[in-house]
Short mmCIF file of C-alpha atoms in Angstrom, two decimals:
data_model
loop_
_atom_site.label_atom_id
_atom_site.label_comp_id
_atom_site.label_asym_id
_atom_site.label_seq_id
_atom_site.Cartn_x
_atom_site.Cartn_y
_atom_site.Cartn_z
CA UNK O 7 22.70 12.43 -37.37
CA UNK O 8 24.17 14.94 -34.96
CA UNK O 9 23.82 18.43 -35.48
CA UNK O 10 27.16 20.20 -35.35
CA UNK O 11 28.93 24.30 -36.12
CA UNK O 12 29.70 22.75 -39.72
CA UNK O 13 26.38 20.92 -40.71
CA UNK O 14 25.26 17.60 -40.34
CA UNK O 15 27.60 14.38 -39.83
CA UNK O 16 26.49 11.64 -40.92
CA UNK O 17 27.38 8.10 -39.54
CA UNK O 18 26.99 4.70 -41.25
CA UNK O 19 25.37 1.92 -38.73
CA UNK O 20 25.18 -1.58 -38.65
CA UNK O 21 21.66 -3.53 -37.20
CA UNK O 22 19.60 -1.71 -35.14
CA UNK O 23 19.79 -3.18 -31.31
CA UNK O 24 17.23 -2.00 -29.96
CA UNK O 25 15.16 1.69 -30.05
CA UNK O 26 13.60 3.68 -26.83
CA UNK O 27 10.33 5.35 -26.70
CA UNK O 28 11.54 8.72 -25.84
CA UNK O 29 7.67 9.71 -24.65
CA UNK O 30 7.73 7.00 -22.00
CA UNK O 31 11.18 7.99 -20.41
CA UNK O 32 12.07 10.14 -17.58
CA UNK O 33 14.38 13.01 -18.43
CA UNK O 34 16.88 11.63 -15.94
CA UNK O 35 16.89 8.36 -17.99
CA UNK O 36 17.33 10.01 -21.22
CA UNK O 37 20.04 11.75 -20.04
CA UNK O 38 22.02 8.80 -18.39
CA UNK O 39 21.08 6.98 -21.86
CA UNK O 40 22.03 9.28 -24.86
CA UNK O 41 24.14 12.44 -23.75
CA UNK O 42 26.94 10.55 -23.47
CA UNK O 43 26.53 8.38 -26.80
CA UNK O 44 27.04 11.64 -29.28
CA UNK O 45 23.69 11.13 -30.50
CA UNK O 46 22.21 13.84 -29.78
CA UNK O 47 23.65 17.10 -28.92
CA UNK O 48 22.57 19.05 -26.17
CA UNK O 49 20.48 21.59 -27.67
CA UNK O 50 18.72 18.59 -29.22
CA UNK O 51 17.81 17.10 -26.06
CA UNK O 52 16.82 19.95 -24.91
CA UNK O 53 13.88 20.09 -27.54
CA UNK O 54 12.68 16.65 -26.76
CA UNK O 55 13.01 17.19 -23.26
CA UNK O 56 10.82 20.62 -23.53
CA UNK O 57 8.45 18.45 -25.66
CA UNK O 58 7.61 15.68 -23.15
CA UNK O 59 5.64 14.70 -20.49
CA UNK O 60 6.88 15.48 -16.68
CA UNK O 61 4.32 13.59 -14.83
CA UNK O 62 6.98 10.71 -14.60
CA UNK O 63 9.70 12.77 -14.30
CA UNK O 64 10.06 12.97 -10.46
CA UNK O 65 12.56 11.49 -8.43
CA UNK O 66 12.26 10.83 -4.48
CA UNK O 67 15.04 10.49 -1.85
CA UNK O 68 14.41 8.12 0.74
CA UNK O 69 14.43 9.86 4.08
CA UNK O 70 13.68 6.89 6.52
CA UNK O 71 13.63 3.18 6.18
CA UNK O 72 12.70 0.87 9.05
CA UNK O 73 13.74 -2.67 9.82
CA UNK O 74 15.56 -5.25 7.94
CA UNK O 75 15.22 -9.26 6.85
CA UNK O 76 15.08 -11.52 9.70
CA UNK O 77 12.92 -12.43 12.83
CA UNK O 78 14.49 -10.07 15.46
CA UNK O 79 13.16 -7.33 17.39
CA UNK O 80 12.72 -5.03 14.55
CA UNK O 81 12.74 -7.12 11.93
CA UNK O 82 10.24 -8.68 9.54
CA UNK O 83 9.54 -11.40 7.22
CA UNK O 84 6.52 -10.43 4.96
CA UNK O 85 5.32 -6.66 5.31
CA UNK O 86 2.05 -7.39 4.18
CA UNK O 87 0.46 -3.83 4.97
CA UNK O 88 1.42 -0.45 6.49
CA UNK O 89 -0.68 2.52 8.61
CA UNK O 90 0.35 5.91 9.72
CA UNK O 91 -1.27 7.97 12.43
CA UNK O 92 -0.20 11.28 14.04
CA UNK O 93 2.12 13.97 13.12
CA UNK O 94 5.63 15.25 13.79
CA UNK O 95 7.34 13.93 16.56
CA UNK O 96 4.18 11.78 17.52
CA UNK O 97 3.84 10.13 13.79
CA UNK O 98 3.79 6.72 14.49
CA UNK O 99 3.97 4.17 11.61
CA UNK O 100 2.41 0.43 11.57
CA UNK O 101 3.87 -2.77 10.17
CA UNK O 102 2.01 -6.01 9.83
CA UNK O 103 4.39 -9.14 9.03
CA UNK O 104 1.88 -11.86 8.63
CA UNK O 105 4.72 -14.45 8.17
CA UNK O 106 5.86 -13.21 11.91
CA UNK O 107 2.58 -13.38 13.23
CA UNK O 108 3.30 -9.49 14.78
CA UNK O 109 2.72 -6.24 13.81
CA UNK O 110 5.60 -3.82 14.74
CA UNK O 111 5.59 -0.13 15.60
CA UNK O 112 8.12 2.76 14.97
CA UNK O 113 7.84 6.42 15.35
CA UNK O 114 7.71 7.86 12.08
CA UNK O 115 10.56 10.63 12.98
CA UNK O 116 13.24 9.13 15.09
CA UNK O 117 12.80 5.78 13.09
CA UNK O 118 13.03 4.17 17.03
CA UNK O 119 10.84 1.04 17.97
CA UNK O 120 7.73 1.69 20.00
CA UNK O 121 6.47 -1.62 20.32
CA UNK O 122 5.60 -5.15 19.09
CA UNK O 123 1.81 -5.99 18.93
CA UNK O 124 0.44 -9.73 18.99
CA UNK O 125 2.94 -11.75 20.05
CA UNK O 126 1.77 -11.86 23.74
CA UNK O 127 -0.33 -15.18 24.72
CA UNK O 128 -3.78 -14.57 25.41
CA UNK O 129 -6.64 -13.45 23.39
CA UNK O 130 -4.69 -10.65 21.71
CA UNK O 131 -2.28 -12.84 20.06
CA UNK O 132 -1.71 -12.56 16.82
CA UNK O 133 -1.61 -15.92 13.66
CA UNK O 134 -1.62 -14.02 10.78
CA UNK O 135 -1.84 -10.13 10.36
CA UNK O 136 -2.94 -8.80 7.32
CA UNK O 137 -4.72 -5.44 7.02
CA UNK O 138 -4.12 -1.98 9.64
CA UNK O 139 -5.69 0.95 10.25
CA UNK O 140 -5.39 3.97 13.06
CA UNK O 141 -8.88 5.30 14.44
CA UNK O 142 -9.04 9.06 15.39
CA UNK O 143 -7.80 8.01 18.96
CA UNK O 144 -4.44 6.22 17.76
CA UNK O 145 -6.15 2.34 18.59
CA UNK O 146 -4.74 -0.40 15.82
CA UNK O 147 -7.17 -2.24 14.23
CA UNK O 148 -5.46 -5.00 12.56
CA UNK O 149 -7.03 -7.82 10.30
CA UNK O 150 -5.66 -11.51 10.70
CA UNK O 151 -6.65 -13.45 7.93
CA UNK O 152 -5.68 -16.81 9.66
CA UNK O 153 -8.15 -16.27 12.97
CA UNK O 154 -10.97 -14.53 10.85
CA UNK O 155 -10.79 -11.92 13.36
CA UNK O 156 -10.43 -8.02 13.81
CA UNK O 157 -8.29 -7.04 16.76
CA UNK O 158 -7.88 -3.77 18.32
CA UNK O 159 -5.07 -2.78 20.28
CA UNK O 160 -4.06 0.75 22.39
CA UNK O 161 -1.58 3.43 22.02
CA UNK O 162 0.94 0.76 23.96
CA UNK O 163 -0.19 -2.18 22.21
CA UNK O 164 -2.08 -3.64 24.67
CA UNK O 165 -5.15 -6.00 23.54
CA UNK O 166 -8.37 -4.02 24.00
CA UNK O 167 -10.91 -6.05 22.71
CA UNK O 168 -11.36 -8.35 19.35
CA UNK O 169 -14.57 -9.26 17.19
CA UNK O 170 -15.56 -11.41 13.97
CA UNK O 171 -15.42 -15.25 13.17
CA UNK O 172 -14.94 -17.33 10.35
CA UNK O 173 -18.34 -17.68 8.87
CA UNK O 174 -20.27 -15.69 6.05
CA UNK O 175 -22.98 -14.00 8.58
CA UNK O 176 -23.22 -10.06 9.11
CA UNK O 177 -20.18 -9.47 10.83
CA UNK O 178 -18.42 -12.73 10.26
CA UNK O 179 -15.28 -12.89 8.34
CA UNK O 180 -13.52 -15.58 5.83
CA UNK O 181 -9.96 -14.47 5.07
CA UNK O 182 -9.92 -10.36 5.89
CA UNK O 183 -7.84 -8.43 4.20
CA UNK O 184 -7.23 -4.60 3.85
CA UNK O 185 -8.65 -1.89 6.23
CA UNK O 186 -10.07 1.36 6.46
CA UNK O 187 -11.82 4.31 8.79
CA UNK O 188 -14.07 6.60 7.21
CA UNK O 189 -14.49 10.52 8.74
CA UNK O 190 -17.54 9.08 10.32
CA UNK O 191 -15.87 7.20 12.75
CA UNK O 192 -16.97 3.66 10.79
CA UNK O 193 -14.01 0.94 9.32
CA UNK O 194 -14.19 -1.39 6.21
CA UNK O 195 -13.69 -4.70 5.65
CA UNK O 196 -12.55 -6.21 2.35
CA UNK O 197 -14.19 -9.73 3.50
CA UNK O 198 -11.73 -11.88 1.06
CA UNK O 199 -13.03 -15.00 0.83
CA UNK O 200 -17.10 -13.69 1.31
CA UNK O 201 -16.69 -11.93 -1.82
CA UNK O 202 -17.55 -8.61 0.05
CA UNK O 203 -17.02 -5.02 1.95
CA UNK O 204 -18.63 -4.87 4.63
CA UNK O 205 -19.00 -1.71 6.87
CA UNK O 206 -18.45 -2.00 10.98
CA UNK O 207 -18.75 0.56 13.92
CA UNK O 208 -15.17 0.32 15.73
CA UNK O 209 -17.38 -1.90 17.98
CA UNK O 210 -17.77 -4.11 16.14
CA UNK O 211 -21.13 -3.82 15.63
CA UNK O 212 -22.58 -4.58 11.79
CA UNK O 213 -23.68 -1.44 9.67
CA UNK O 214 -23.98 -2.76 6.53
CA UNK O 215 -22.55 -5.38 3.77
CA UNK O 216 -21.57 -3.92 0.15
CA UNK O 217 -21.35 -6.17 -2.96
CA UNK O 218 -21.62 -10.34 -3.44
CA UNK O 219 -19.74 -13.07 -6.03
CA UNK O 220 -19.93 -11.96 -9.42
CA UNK O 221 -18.30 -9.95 -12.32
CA UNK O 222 -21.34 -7.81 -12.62
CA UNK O 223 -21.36 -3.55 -11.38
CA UNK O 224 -21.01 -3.76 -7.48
CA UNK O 225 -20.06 -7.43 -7.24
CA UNK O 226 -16.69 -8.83 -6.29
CA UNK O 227 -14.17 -11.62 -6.89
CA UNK O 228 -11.92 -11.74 -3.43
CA UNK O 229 -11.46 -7.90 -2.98
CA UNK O 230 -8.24 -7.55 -1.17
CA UNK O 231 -8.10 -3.64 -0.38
CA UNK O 232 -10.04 -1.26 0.57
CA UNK O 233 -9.56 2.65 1.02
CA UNK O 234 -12.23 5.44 1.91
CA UNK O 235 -12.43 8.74 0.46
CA UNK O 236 -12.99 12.40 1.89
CA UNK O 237 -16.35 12.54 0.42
CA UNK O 238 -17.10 8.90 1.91
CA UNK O 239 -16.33 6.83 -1.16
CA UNK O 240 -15.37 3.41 -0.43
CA UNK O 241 -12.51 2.22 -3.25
CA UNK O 242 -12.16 -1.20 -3.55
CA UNK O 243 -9.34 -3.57 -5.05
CA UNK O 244 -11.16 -6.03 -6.99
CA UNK O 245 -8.31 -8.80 -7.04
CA UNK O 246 -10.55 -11.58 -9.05
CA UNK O 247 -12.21 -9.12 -11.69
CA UNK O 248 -9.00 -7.18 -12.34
CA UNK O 249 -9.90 -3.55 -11.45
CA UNK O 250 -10.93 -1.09 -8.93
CA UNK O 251 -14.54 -0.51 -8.02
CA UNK O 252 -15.61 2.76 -6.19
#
């Protein structure tokens, strides 16, 4: 029925098609969907929009994108994780493709390429990137899940030192995934395969292990991300057990 000067009109229908849930649609969608359909007149809509939800209703422009599909320069292959560090004109932004074996740098604001990280021989060279993070001084920690390792590189991308093995000691790695500092100058480790966090001075050096195999409070099935809060919360992606532990 469509509310009109005269009254109501009333149309006959055949089978119903299909029906929308009107509380778990963006405005925009509505719109796009039923103005034009005579449905609904405007005033109408304007009382279901006024009734609903906005919290979904947002829509963002992309300003930036970087790269494109392929193995060039500034390409990539599988963006398995991102990190941002600085501001403005000094934002930087990195990209790990673990199916490249790299991790690739742009500036944030000019969308140019700084650099390529890992591809060099030598004991900075990258297998399979997984997880980055910026410290406070703009080194890239990055996580390679094939060489059970944590390697840290400078502003330029240089190799500056690496740490870890694949093993299940304090320290020791199987599989590492996501990354993250804490205010405190510490990183975390989700420790994949080890069924673990565990908690590192940039170092290196072993502070502490959180959590073992389970399904139990504070135990983990292959946790695959990590993230640190203001307060010092560690949030953890529980990928096994199907939620997020803090």
């Amino acid at each position: 029925a469509n509310g009109g000067a005269g009254g109501r009109l009333c149309v006959e229908v055949g089978d119903v098609v299909g029906m929308l849930d009107l509380g778990k649609l963006s405005r925009r969608y509505i719109g796009e969907a039923v103005e034009g359909s005579g449905l609904l007149s405007g005033e109408r809509l304007g009382e279901i929009y006024a009734g609903l939800s906005t919290g979904y209703d947002r829509v963002f422009d992309v300003e930036r994108t970087f790269g494109s599909c392929g193995s060039g320069t500034e390409q990539f292959i599988d963006v398995a994780h991102v990190a941002v560090h600085g501001e403005g004109a000094n934002q930087r932004v990195a990209c790990a493709d673990s199916d490249a074996g790299r991790v690739l740098i742009f500036n944030v604001e000019s969308r140019e390429f700084v650099c390529s990280v890992g591809e060099s021989e030598g004991p900075g060279k990258l297998a399979g990137p997984c997880g980055v993070c910026f410290n406070d001084r703009g080194e890239l920690y990055v996580s390679d899940s094939m060489l059970d390792r944590i390697l840290v590189y400078d502003g330029n991308g240089a190799f500056v030192r690496g740490f870890g093995s694949d093993e299940s000691g304090n320290g020791e790695f199987n599989l590492p995934r996501g990354l993250a500092f804490s205010s405190g100058g510490e990183f975390v480790v989700a420790d994949f395969r080890n069924h673990r966090v565990q908690v590192l001075r940039e170092d290196g050096t072993f502070v502490r292990s959180i959590g073992s195999y389970g399904q139990g409070e504070g135990m983990f099935q292959y946790p695959r991300d990590v993230a640190v809060g203001g307060d010092g919360s560690i949030v953890v992606s529980d990928l096994g057990n199907h939620r997020v532990q803090v």
